[in-house]
mmCIF file with all atom_site columns, C-alpha atoms in Angstrom:
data_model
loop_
_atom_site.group_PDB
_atom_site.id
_atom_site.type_symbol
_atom_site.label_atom_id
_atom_site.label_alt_id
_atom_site.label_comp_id
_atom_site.label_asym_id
_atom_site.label_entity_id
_atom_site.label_seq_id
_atom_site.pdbx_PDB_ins_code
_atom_site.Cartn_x
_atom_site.Cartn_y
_atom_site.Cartn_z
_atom_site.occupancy
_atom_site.B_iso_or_equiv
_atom_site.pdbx_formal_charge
_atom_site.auth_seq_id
_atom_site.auth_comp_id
_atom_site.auth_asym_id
_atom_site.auth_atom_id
_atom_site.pdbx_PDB_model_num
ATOM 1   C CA . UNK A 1 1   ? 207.387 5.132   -90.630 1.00 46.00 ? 1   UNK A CA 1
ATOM 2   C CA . UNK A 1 2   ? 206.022 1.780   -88.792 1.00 51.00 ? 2   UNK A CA 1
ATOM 3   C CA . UNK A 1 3   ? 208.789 -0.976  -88.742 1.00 51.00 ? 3   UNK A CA 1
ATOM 4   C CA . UNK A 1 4   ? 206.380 -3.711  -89.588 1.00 54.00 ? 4   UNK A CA 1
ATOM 5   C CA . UNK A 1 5   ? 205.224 -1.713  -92.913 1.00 59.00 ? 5   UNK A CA 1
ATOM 6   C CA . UNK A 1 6   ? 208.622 -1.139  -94.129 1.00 63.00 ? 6   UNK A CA 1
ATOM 7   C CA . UNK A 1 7   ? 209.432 -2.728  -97.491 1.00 61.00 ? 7   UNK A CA 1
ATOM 8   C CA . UNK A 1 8   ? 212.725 -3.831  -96.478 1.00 63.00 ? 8   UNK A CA 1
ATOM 9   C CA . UNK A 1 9   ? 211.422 -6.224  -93.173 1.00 62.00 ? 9   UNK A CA 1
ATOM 10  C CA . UNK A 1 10  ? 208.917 -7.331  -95.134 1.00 69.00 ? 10  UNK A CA 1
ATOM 11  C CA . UNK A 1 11  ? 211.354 -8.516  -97.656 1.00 79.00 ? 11  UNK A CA 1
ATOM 12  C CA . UNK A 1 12  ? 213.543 -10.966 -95.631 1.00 80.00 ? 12  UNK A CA 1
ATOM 13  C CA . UNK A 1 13  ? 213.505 -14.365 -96.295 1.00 82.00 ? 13  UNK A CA 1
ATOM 14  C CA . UNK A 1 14  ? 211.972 -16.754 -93.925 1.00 82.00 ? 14  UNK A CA 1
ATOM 15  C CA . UNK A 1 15  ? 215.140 -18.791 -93.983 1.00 82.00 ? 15  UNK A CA 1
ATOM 16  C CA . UNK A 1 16  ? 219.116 -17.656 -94.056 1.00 84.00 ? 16  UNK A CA 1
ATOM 17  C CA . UNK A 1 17  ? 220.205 -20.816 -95.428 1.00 86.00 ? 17  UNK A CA 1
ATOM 18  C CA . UNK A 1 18  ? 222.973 -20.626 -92.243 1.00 91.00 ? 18  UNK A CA 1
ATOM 19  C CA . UNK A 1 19  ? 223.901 -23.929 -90.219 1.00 89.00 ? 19  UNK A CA 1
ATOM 20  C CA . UNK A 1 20  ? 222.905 -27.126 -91.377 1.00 91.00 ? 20  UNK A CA 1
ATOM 21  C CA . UNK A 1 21  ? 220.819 -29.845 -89.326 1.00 90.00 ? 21  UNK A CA 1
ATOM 22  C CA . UNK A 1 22  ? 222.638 -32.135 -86.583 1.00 93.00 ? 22  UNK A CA 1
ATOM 23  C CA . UNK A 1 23  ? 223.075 -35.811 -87.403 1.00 95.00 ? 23  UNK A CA 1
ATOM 24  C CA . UNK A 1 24  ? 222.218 -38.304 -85.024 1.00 95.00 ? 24  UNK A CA 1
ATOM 25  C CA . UNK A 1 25  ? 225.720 -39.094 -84.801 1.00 95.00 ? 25  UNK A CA 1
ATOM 26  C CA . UNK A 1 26  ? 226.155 -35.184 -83.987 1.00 93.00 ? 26  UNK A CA 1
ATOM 27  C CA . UNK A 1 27  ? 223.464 -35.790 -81.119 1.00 92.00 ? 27  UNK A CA 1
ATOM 28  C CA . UNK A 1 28  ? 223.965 -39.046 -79.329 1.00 89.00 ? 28  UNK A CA 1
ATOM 29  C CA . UNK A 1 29  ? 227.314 -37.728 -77.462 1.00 84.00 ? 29  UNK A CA 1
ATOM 30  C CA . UNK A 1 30  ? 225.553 -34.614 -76.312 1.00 86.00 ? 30  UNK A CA 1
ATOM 31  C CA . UNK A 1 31  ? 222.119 -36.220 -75.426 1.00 91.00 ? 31  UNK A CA 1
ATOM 32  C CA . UNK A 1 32  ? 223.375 -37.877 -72.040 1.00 93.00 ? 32  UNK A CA 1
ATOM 33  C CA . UNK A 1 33  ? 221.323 -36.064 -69.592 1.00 93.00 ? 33  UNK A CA 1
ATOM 34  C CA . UNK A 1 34  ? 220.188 -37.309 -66.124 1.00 96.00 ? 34  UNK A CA 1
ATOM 35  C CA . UNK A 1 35  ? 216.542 -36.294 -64.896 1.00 95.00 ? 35  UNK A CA 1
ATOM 36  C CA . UNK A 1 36  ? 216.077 -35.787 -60.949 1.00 94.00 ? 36  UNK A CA 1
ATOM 37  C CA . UNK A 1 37  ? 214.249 -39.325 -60.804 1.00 95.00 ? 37  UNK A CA 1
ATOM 38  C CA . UNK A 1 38  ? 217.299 -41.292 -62.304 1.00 97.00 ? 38  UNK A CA 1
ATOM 39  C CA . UNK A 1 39  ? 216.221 -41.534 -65.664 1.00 97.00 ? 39  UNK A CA 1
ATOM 40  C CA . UNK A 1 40  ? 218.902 -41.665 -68.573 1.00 96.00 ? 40  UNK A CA 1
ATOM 41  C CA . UNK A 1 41  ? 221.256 -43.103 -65.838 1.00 98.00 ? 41  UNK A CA 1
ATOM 42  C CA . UNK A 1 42  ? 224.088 -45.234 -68.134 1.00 97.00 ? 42  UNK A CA 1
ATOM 43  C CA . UNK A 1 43  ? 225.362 -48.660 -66.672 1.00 98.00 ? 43  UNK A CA 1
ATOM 44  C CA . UNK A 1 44  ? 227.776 -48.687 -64.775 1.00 98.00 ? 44  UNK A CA 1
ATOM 45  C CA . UNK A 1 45  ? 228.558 -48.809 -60.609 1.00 98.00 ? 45  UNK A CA 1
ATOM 46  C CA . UNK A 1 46  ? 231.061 -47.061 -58.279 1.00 98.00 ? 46  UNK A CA 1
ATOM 47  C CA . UNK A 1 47  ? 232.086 -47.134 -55.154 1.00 98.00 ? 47  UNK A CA 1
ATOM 48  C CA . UNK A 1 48  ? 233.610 -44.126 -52.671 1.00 98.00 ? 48  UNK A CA 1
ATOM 49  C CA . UNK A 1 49  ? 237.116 -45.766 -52.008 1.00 98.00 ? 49  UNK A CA 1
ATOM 50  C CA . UNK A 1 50  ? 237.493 -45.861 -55.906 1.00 98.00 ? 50  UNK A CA 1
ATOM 51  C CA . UNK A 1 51  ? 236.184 -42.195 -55.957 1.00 98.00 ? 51  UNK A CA 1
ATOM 52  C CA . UNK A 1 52  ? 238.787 -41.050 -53.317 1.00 98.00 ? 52  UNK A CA 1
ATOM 53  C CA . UNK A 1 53  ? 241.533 -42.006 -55.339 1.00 98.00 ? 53  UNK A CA 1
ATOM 54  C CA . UNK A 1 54  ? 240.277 -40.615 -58.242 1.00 98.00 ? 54  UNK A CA 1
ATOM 55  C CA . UNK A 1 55  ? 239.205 -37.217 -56.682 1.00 98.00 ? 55  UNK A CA 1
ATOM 56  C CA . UNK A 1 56  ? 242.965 -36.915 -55.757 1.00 97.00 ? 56  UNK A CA 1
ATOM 57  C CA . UNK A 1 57  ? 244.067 -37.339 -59.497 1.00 97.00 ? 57  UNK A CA 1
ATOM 58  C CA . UNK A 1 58  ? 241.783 -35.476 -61.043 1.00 96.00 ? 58  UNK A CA 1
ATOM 59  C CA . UNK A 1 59  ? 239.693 -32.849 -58.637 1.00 97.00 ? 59  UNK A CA 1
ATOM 60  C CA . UNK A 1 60  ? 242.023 -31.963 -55.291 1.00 97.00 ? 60  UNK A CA 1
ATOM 61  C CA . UNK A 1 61  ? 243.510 -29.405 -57.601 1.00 96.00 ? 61  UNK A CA 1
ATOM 62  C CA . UNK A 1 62  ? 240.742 -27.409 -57.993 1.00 96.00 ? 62  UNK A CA 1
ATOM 63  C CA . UNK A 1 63  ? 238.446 -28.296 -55.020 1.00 96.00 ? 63  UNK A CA 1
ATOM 64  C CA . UNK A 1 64  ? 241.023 -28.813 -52.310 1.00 95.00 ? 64  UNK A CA 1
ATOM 65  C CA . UNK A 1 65  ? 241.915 -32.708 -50.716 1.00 96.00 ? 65  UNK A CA 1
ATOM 66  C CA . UNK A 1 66  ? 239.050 -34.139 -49.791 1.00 95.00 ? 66  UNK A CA 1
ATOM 67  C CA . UNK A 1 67  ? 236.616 -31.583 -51.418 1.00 95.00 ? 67  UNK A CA 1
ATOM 68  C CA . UNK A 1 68  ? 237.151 -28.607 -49.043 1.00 94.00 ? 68  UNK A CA 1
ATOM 69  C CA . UNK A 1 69  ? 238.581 -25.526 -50.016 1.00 88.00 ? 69  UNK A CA 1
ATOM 70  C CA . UNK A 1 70  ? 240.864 -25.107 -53.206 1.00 90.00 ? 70  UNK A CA 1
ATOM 71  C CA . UNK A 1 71  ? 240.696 -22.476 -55.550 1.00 94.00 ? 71  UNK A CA 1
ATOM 72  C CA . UNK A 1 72  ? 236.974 -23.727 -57.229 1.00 93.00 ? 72  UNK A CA 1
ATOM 73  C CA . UNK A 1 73  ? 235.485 -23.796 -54.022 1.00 90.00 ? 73  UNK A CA 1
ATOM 74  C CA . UNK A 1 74  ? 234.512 -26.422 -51.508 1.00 94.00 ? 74  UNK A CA 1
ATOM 75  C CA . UNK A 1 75  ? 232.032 -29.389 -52.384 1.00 96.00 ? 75  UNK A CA 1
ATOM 76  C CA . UNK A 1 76  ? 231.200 -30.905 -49.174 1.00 96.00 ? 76  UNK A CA 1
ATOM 77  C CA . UNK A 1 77  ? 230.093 -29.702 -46.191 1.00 92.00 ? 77  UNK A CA 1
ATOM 78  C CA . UNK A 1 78  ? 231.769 -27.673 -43.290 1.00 89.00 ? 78  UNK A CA 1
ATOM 79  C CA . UNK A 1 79  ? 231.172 -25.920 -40.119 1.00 87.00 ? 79  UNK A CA 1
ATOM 80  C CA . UNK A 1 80  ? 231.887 -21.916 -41.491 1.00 83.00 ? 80  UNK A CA 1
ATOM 81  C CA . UNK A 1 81  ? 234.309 -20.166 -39.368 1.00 83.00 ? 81  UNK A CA 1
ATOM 82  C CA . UNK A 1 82  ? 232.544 -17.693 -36.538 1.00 87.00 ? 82  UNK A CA 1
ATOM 83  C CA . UNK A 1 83  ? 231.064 -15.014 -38.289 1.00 91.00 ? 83  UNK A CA 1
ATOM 84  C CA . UNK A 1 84  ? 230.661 -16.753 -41.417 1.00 88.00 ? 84  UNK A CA 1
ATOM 85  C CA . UNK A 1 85  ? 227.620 -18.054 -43.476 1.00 88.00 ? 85  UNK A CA 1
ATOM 86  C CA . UNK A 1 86  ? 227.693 -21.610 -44.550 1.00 89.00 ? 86  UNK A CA 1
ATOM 87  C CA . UNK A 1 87  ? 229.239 -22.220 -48.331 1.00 90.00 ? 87  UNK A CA 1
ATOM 88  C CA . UNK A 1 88  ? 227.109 -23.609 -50.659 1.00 94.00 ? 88  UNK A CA 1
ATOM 89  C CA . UNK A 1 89  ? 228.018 -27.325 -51.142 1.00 95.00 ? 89  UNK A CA 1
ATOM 90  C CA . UNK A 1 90  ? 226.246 -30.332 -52.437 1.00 96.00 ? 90  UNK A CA 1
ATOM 91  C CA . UNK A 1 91  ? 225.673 -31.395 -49.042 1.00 95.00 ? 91  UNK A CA 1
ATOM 92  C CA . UNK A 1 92  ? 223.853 -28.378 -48.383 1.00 95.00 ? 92  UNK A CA 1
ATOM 93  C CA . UNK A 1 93  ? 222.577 -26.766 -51.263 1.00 96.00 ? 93  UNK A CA 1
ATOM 94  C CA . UNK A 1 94  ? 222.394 -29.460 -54.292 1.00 96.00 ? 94  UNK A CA 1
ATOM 95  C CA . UNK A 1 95  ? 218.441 -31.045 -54.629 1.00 96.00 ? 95  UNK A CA 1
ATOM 96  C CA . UNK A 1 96  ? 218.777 -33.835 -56.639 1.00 97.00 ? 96  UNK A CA 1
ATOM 97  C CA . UNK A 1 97  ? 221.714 -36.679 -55.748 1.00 98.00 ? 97  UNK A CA 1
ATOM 98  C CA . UNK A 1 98  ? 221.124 -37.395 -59.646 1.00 98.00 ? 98  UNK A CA 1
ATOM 99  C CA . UNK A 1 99  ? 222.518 -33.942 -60.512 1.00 96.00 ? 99  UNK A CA 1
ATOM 100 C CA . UNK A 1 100 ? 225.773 -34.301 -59.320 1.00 98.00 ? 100 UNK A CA 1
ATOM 101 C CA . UNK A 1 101 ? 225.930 -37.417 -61.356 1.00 98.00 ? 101 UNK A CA 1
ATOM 102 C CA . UNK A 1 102 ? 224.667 -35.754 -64.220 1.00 97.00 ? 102 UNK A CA 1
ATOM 103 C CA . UNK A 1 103 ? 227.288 -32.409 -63.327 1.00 97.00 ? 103 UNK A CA 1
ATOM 104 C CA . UNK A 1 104 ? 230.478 -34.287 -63.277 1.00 97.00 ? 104 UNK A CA 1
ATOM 105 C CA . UNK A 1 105 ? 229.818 -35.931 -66.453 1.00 96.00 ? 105 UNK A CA 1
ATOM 106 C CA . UNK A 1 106 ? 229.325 -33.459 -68.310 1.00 94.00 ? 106 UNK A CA 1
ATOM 107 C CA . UNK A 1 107 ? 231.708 -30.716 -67.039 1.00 95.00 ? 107 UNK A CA 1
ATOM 108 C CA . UNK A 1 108 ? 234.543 -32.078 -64.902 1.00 96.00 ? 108 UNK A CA 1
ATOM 109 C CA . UNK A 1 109 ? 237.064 -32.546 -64.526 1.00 95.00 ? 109 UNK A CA 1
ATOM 110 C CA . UNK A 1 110 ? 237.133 -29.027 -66.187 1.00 93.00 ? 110 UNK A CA 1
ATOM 111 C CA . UNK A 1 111 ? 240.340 -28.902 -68.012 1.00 93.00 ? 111 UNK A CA 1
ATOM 112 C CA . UNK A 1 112 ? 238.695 -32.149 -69.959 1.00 95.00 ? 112 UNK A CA 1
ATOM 113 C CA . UNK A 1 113 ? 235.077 -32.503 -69.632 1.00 93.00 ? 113 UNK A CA 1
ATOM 114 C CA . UNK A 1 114 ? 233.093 -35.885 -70.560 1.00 91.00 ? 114 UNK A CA 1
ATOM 115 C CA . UNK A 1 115 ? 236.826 -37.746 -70.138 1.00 95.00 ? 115 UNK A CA 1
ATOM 116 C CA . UNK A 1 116 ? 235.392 -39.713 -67.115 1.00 97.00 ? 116 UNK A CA 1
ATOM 117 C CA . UNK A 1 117 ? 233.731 -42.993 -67.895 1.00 97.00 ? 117 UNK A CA 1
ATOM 118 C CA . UNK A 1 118 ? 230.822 -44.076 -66.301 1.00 97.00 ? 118 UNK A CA 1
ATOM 119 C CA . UNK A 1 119 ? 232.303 -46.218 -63.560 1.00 98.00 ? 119 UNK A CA 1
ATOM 120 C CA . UNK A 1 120 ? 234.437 -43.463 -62.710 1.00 98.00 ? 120 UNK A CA 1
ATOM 121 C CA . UNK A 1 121 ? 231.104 -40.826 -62.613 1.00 98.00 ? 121 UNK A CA 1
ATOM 122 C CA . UNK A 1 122 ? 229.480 -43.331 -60.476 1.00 98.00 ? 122 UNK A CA 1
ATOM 123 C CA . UNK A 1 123 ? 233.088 -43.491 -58.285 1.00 98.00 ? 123 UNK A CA 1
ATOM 124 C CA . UNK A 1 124 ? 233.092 -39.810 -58.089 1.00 98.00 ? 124 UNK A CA 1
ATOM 125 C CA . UNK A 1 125 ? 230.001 -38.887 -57.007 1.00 98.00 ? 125 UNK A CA 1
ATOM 126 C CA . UNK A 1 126 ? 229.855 -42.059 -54.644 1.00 98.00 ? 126 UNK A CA 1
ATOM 127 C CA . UNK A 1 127 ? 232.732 -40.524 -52.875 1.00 98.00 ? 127 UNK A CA 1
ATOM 128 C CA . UNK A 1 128 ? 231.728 -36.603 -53.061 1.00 98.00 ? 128 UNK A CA 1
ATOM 129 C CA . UNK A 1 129 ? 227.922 -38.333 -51.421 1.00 98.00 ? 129 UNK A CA 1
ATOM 130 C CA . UNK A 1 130 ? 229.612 -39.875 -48.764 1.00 98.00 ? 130 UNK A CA 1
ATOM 131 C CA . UNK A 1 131 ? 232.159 -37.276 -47.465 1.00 98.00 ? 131 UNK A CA 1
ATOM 132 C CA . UNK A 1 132 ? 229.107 -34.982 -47.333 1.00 97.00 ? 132 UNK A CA 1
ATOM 133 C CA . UNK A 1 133 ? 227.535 -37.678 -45.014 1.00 97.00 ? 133 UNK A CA 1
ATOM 134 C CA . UNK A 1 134 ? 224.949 -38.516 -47.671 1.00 97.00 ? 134 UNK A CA 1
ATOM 135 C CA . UNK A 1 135 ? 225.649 -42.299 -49.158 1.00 97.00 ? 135 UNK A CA 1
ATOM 136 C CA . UNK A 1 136 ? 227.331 -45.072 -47.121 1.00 96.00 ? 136 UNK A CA 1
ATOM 137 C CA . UNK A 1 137 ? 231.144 -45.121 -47.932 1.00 95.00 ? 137 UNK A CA 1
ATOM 138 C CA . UNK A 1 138 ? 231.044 -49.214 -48.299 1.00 96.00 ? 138 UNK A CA 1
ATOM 139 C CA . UNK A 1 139 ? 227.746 -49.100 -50.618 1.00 97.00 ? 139 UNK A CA 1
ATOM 140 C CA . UNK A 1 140 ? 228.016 -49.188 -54.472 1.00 98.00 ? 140 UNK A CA 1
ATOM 141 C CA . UNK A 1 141 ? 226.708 -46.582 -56.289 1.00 98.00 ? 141 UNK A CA 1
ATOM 142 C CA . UNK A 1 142 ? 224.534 -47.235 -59.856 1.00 98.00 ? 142 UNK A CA 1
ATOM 143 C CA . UNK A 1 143 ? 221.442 -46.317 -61.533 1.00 98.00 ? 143 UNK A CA 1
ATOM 144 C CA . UNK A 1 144 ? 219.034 -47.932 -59.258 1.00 98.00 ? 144 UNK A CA 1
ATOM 145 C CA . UNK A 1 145 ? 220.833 -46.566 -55.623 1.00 98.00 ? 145 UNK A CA 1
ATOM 146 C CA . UNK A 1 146 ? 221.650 -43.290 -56.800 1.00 98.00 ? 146 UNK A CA 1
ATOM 147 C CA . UNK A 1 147 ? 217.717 -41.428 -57.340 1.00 98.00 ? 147 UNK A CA 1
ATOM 148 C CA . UNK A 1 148 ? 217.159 -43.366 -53.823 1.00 98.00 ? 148 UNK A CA 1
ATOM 149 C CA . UNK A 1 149 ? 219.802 -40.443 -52.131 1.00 98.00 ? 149 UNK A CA 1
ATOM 150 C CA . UNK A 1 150 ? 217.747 -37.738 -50.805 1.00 96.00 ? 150 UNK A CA 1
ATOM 151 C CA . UNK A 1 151 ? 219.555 -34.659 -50.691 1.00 97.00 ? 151 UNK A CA 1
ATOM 152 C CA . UNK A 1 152 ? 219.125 -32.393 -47.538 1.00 96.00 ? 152 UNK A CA 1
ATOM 153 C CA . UNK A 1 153 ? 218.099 -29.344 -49.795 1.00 95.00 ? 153 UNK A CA 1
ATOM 154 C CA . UNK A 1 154 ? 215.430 -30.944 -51.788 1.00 94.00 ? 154 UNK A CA 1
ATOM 155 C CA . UNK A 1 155 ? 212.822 -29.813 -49.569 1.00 94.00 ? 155 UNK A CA 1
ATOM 156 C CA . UNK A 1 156 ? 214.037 -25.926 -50.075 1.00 93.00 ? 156 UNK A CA 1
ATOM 157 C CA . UNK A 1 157 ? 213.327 -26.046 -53.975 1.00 91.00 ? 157 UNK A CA 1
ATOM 158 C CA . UNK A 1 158 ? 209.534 -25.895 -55.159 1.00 86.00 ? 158 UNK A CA 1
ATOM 159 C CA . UNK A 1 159 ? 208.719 -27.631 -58.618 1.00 79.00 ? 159 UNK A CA 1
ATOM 160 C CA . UNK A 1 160 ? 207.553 -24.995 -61.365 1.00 78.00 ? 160 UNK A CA 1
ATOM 161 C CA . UNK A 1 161 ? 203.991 -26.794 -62.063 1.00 79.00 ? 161 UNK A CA 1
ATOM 162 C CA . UNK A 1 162 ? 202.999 -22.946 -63.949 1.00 79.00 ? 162 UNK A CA 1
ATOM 163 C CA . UNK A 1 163 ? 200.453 -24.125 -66.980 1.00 78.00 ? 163 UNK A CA 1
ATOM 164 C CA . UNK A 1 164 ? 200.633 -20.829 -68.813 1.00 76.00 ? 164 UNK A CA 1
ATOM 165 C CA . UNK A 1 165 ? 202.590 -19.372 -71.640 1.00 72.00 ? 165 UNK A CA 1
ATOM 166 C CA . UNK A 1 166 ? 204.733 -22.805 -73.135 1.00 70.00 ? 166 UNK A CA 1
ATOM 167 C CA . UNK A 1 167 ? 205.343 -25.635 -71.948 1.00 64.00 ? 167 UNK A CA 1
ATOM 168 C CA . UNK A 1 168 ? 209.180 -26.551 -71.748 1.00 62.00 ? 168 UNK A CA 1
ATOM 169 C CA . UNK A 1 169 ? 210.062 -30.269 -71.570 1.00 58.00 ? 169 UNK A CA 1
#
């Protein structure tokens, strides 16, 4: 017998009355994302020396003192030992400065994730930019320096411009 003409499929209903729809209130916590260009960056500034002391509260643990090594892996950028490929870091790997931003708020630090304010985001990735040689450690970091960082590995990642089958924004 065909699937499609069997009495039973064609007897489900087009809705299973599960779930309900999100409130805006459900919404606006989890809509906080960052785009490549900067947009949806919050207020807010940071600076490296701030981020240091912070990354040694809060990261070390898991990615090592000063970012190298630990048992989550490294985040900045080292010279592999002989014989050895290259880790992938953000200083290496990562395309968009903005992501890192948009990383840390979300997921880390990972035992509480989206703990961090805003200033200490911005603190954060201000230090994780500059020990991977990428931001000026005496510079302040906000919305309108941070989509200015150009990330080595931005070049090595082609934009999907495909115009068939949907579109996803």
């Amino acid at each position: 017998m065909n699937r499609m003409s069997d009495p039973k499929v064609d007897s489900l209903p087009s809705r299973f009355g599960l779930g309900k729809p999100a409130t805006i209130a459900q919404i606006t916590p989890l809509d906080i994302d960052v785009r490549p260009d900067g947009q949806g960056l919050p207020a807010g500034s940071g600076t490296a020396t701030t981020g240091a002391v912070i990354f040694a509260a809060k990261c070390a643990a898991c990615h090592g003192a000063g970012g190298v090594g630990g048992p989550n892996g490294s985040l900045v950028t080292t010279t592999p030992a002989p014989g050895k490929r290259t880790e992938k870091v953000i200083g290496n790997y990562w395309p968009y400065a903005t992501t890192v931003f948009d990383y840390i708020r979300r997921a880390m630090p990972f035992s509480q994730p989206g703990s961090l304010t805003n200033e200490e985001v911005y603190s954060l990735t201000a230090y994780l930019l500059t020990a991977n040689k990428l931001f000026d450690e005496k510079a302040v970091l906000n919305a309108q320096t941070l989509p200015k960082v150009v990330m080595p590995a931005q070049k090595l990642f082609v934009p999907d411009d495909r115009k068939a089958g949907p579109e996803i924004h």
